C-alpha cells in the first residue's frame, strides 16, 4: 500500500497520479475464517482493523451486504463528542474522543477530524443546572475542555444566533471544546484501507442470508456469495441487528429500528464555526457547516419503526422550523438533499458490546443517535472482547442482562422508551 505522505503526494503530482495503489482489494470469499464480522459500517471495519493490528488475528473477513459505508456510516451528521456522565459511558466516549484525536495518524488517512466545539444551547435555569451538573462531572473526572457560556459569550462566538426573539429564549450554552466533526466516508475508507493492508478480506455485495447453528454456537453463515464458516462471529449491523438476531434463532432484542434523517443545504460562505445543538419543548435540532460550505442539519426520529432508508416530510418541516427559530438567516438557504438511516435504538439509549447466548457470537449494537462518535472505542473494545472472550471493565455494563438486573444505562433518565433517547 502506498503511504500518504508529503513525498508521495509531490511525486504523484508530478507523475499524473499514476503511482497510487488500489485502496483495498476485492477478494473472493474463502470458505473459512477465524473471525467474520457481519456489517461493513464503521464499527465492523474498525473492529476488523483493531483485531488484525493489536490482537494478531490473521484470517478475518468483513461481510457487507451492499458497499462499505453505505449504511449509517455514510449517512450521519458526523458529530463527535464525549459529554456523557454515567460510569461506563463516560470512560467509553472519552476513550473514543481521545482515539479520534490520533485517528488520521493511526490510519495514515485524513479523516478530517475538526475539533470545532460542540455548543448545546439552554433555555431555562433548570436546563442550565442540569447541564452544569453533567459538565461539572466531566471536569471532575478529568475532562477539562468543558465550559458554560453566558449569553454575552454566546453572542460573541456565534453572532448569527437569534438571541433577540427566539420562541424559546436562549440563555447560554454548555460547550465541549474538543468535540467537533469528521468526514464519515473518509473514516470508513481509512479503516478499510488499513484493515486490508493487514490482510483483512473485505467482502462487499455479500449478504448474510441465513445462519446455521447448533445448541451453543454458530456453524455456518450462508451468504449471497457462498457458505462461510468462522470460529468466531461478530454482528455489527446497526439498524439490521434484530433481523440477523432472529436469523440466528435468538428471539427478541431490546432494540427497535427507527429512521433518522439528515439534511444538507447548498454551499454557503463560512457562517457557523461550531456544532450547535438546540433541544427544548419538543424541538430537537443540530447544525454544523461542512468543509464544502453546506449546512448539515439533523433533528428527531421519524417516530415510527421502519427498515426504509428514506424519510418523511413532517421531519423536513420540523427541522426547517427549528433552523429558522435559532438561525433566521438560513431561512432562504436551499435544501439540496435529505436522506435517512436505520437507527438501532436501545431501550435505555446505551449500546451493547457483549457476549451472547451463543458461545462464538458477539454483539455490537444499540448505537442510537451516537454511533459515529463511538466508532473508535467501539471497534477497540469489540475487538478486545472477541479476541479475549471477556469484556474490558469499561464495557462490562454494556450487556444484554442489564434489562433483567435493572442496571440500565439511561443517560437522560428518560425511561424505557427508545424514542426518548435521541
Ligand atoms: C441521519 C443520521 C445522523 C446521525 N448523526 C450522528 C452524529 O452526528 N453523531 C454520531 O455519533 N452518530 C450519528 N448517527 C449514528 C451513527 O451513524 C450510527 O450509530 C453508526 O454509523 C452505526 O454503526 P455502523 O457505522 O457500523 O452502521 P452501518 O453503517 O449502518 O453498518 C451496518 C452495515 O451492516 C450491513 N448489513 C446489514 N445486514 C447485513 C447482512 N445481513 N449481511 C451483511 N451485511 C449486512 C449494512 O448494509 C451496513 O452497511 C447518525 C445516524 C443517522 C442515520
mmCIF file with all atom_site columns, N, CA, C and O in Angstrom, residues 7 44 77 95 134 144 152 213 223 246 254 269 290 301 315 320 348 390:
data_model
loop_
_atom_site.group_PDB
_atom_site.id
_atom_site.type_symbol
_atom_site.label_atom_id
_atom_site.label_alt_id
_atom_site.label_comp_id
_atom_site.label_asym_id
_atom_site.label_entity_id
_atom_site.label_seq_id
_atom_site.pdbx_PDB_ins_code
_atom_site.Cartn_x
_atom_site.Cartn_y
_atom_site.Cartn_z
_atom_site.occupancy
_atom_site.B_iso_or_equiv
_atom_site.pdbx_formal_charge
_atom_site.auth_seq_id
_atom_site.auth_comp_id
_atom_site.auth_asym_id
_atom_site.auth_atom_id
_atom_site.pdbx_PDB_model_num
ATOM 1  N N  . UNK A 1 7   ? 6.072   13.347  0.433  1.00 0.00 ? 7   UNK A N  1
ATOM 2  C CA . UNK A 1 7   ? 6.884   12.945  -0.698 1.00 0.00 ? 7   UNK A CA 1
ATOM 3  C C  . UNK A 1 7   ? 6.024   12.270  -1.776 1.00 0.00 ? 7   UNK A C  1
ATOM 4  O O  . UNK A 1 7   ? 6.111   12.578  -2.966 1.00 0.00 ? 7   UNK A O  1
ATOM 5  N N  . UNK A 1 44  ? -17.926 -2.299  12.180 1.00 0.00 ? 44  UNK A N  1
ATOM 6  C CA . UNK A 1 44  ? -17.392 -3.556  11.666 1.00 0.00 ? 44  UNK A CA 1
ATOM 7  C C  . UNK A 1 44  ? -15.976 -3.379  11.152 1.00 0.00 ? 44  UNK A C  1
ATOM 8  O O  . UNK A 1 44  ? -15.074 -4.184  11.450 1.00 0.00 ? 44  UNK A O  1
ATOM 9  N N  . UNK A 1 77  ? -24.569 12.777  10.640 1.00 0.00 ? 77  UNK A N  1
ATOM 10 C CA . UNK A 1 77  ? -24.211 14.199  10.644 1.00 0.00 ? 77  UNK A CA 1
ATOM 11 C C  . UNK A 1 77  ? -22.836 14.432  11.277 1.00 0.00 ? 77  UNK A C  1
ATOM 12 O O  . UNK A 1 77  ? -22.477 15.566  11.577 1.00 0.00 ? 77  UNK A O  1
ATOM 13 N N  . UNK A 1 95  ? -12.639 7.758   25.834 1.00 0.00 ? 95  UNK A N  1
ATOM 14 C CA . UNK A 1 95  ? -11.612 6.954   25.141 1.00 0.00 ? 95  UNK A CA 1
ATOM 15 C C  . UNK A 1 95  ? -11.768 7.146   23.623 1.00 0.00 ? 95  UNK A C  1
ATOM 16 O O  . UNK A 1 95  ? -10.794 7.302   22.896 1.00 0.00 ? 95  UNK A O  1
ATOM 17 N N  . UNK A 1 134 ? -23.899 17.894  34.598 1.00 0.00 ? 134 UNK A N  1
ATOM 18 C CA . UNK A 1 134 ? -23.242 16.965  33.669 1.00 0.00 ? 134 UNK A CA 1
ATOM 19 C C  . UNK A 1 134 ? -21.815 17.419  33.349 1.00 0.00 ? 134 UNK A C  1
ATOM 20 O O  . UNK A 1 134 ? -20.852 16.661  33.416 1.00 0.00 ? 134 UNK A O  1
ATOM 21 N N  . UNK A 1 144 ? -11.142 18.529  31.018 1.00 0.00 ? 144 UNK A N  1
ATOM 22 C CA . UNK A 1 144 ? -11.178 19.965  31.322 1.00 0.00 ? 144 UNK A CA 1
ATOM 23 C C  . UNK A 1 144 ? -11.450 20.831  30.094 1.00 0.00 ? 144 UNK A C  1
ATOM 24 O O  . UNK A 1 144 ? -11.118 22.004  30.062 1.00 0.00 ? 144 UNK A O  1
ATOM 25 N N  . UNK A 1 152 ? -23.684 36.639  26.697 1.00 0.00 ? 152 UNK A N  1
ATOM 26 C CA . UNK A 1 152 ? -22.735 37.547  26.038 1.00 0.00 ? 152 UNK A CA 1
ATOM 27 C C  . UNK A 1 152 ? -21.638 36.762  25.321 1.00 0.00 ? 152 UNK A C  1
ATOM 28 O O  . UNK A 1 152 ? -21.259 37.072  24.190 1.00 0.00 ? 152 UNK A O  1
ATOM 29 N N  . UNK A 1 213 ? -26.941 -23.076 12.975 1.00 0.00 ? 213 UNK A N  1
ATOM 30 C CA . UNK A 1 213 ? -26.307 -23.185 14.301 1.00 0.00 ? 213 UNK A CA 1
ATOM 31 C C  . UNK A 1 213 ? -26.734 -24.465 14.994 1.00 0.00 ? 213 UNK A C  1
ATOM 32 O O  . UNK A 1 213 ? -27.715 -25.106 14.622 1.00 0.00 ? 213 UNK A O  1
ATOM 33 N N  . UNK A 1 223 ? -24.184 -16.912 2.767  1.00 0.00 ? 223 UNK A N  1
ATOM 34 C CA . UNK A 1 223 ? -24.194 -15.550 2.216  1.00 0.00 ? 223 UNK A CA 1
ATOM 35 C C  . UNK A 1 223 ? -24.543 -15.596 0.734  1.00 0.00 ? 223 UNK A C  1
ATOM 36 O O  . UNK A 1 223 ? -24.559 -16.672 0.116  1.00 0.00 ? 223 UNK A O  1
ATOM 37 N N  . UNK A 1 246 ? -32.744 -12.607 14.740 1.00 0.00 ? 246 UNK A N  1
ATOM 38 C CA . UNK A 1 246 ? -33.815 -13.582 14.523 1.00 0.00 ? 246 UNK A CA 1
ATOM 39 C C  . UNK A 1 246 ? -33.357 -14.692 13.579 1.00 0.00 ? 246 UNK A C  1
ATOM 40 O O  . UNK A 1 246 ? -33.726 -15.852 13.759 1.00 0.00 ? 246 UNK A O  1
ATOM 41 N N  . UNK A 1 254 ? -33.806 -6.009  23.018 1.00 0.00 ? 254 UNK A N  1
ATOM 42 C CA . UNK A 1 254 ? -34.351 -4.721  23.474 1.00 0.00 ? 254 UNK A CA 1
ATOM 43 C C  . UNK A 1 254 ? -33.921 -3.569  22.565 1.00 0.00 ? 254 UNK A C  1
ATOM 44 O O  . UNK A 1 254 ? -33.321 -2.579  22.995 1.00 0.00 ? 254 UNK A O  1
ATOM 45 N N  . UNK A 1 269 ? -20.957 30.617  2.173  1.00 0.00 ? 269 UNK A N  1
ATOM 46 C CA . UNK A 1 269 ? -19.687 31.065  2.753  1.00 0.00 ? 269 UNK A CA 1
ATOM 47 C C  . UNK A 1 269 ? -19.668 30.727  4.244  1.00 0.00 ? 269 UNK A C  1
ATOM 48 O O  . UNK A 1 269 ? -20.726 30.502  4.832  1.00 0.00 ? 269 UNK A O  1
ATOM 49 N N  . UNK A 1 290 ? -20.341 22.073  6.709  1.00 0.00 ? 290 UNK A N  1
ATOM 50 C CA . UNK A 1 290 ? -19.319 21.158  6.182  1.00 0.00 ? 290 UNK A CA 1
ATOM 51 C C  . UNK A 1 290 ? -18.180 21.955  5.553  1.00 0.00 ? 290 UNK A C  1
ATOM 52 O O  . UNK A 1 290 ? -18.312 23.149  5.282  1.00 0.00 ? 290 UNK A O  1
ATOM 53 N N  . UNK A 1 301 ? -36.119 11.593  15.349 1.00 0.00 ? 301 UNK A N  1
ATOM 54 C CA . UNK A 1 301 ? -36.519 10.389  14.613 1.00 0.00 ? 301 UNK A CA 1
ATOM 55 C C  . UNK A 1 301 ? -37.804 10.659  13.838 1.00 0.00 ? 301 UNK A C  1
ATOM 56 O O  . UNK A 1 301 ? -38.555 11.578  14.176 1.00 0.00 ? 301 UNK A O  1
ATOM 57 N N  . UNK A 1 315 ? -40.769 15.609  9.108  1.00 0.00 ? 315 UNK A N  1
ATOM 58 C CA . UNK A 1 315 ? -39.492 15.937  9.774  1.00 0.00 ? 315 UNK A CA 1
ATOM 59 C C  . UNK A 1 315 ? -38.766 17.065  9.014  1.00 0.00 ? 315 UNK A C  1
ATOM 60 O O  . UNK A 1 315 ? -38.076 17.881  9.619  1.00 0.00 ? 315 UNK A O  1
ATOM 61 N N  . UNK A 1 320 ? -36.822 22.383  9.507  1.00 0.00 ? 320 UNK A N  1
ATOM 62 C CA . UNK A 1 320 ? -36.772 23.731  8.927  1.00 0.00 ? 320 UNK A CA 1
ATOM 63 C C  . UNK A 1 320 ? -37.267 24.764  9.945  1.00 0.00 ? 320 UNK A C  1
ATOM 64 O O  . UNK A 1 320 ? -36.699 25.864  10.063 1.00 0.00 ? 320 UNK A O  1
ATOM 65 N N  . UNK A 1 348 ? -32.563 1.971   26.711 1.00 0.00 ? 348 UNK A N  1
ATOM 66 C CA . UNK A 1 348 ? -32.042 2.955   27.661 1.00 0.00 ? 348 UNK A CA 1
ATOM 67 C C  . UNK A 1 348 ? -31.083 3.936   26.982 1.00 0.00 ? 348 UNK A C  1
ATOM 68 O O  . UNK A 1 348 ? -30.411 4.721   27.653 1.00 0.00 ? 348 UNK A O  1
ATOM 69 N N  . UNK A 1 390 ? -13.708 -11.931 26.892 1.00 0.00 ? 390 UNK A N  1
ATOM 70 C CA . UNK A 1 390 ? -14.224 -11.341 28.141 1.00 0.00 ? 390 UNK A CA 1
ATOM 71 C C  . UNK A 1 390 ? -14.267 -9.818  27.915 1.00 0.00 ? 390 UNK A C  1
ATOM 72 O O  . UNK A 1 390 ? -13.466 -9.252  27.198 1.00 0.00 ? 390 UNK A O  1
#
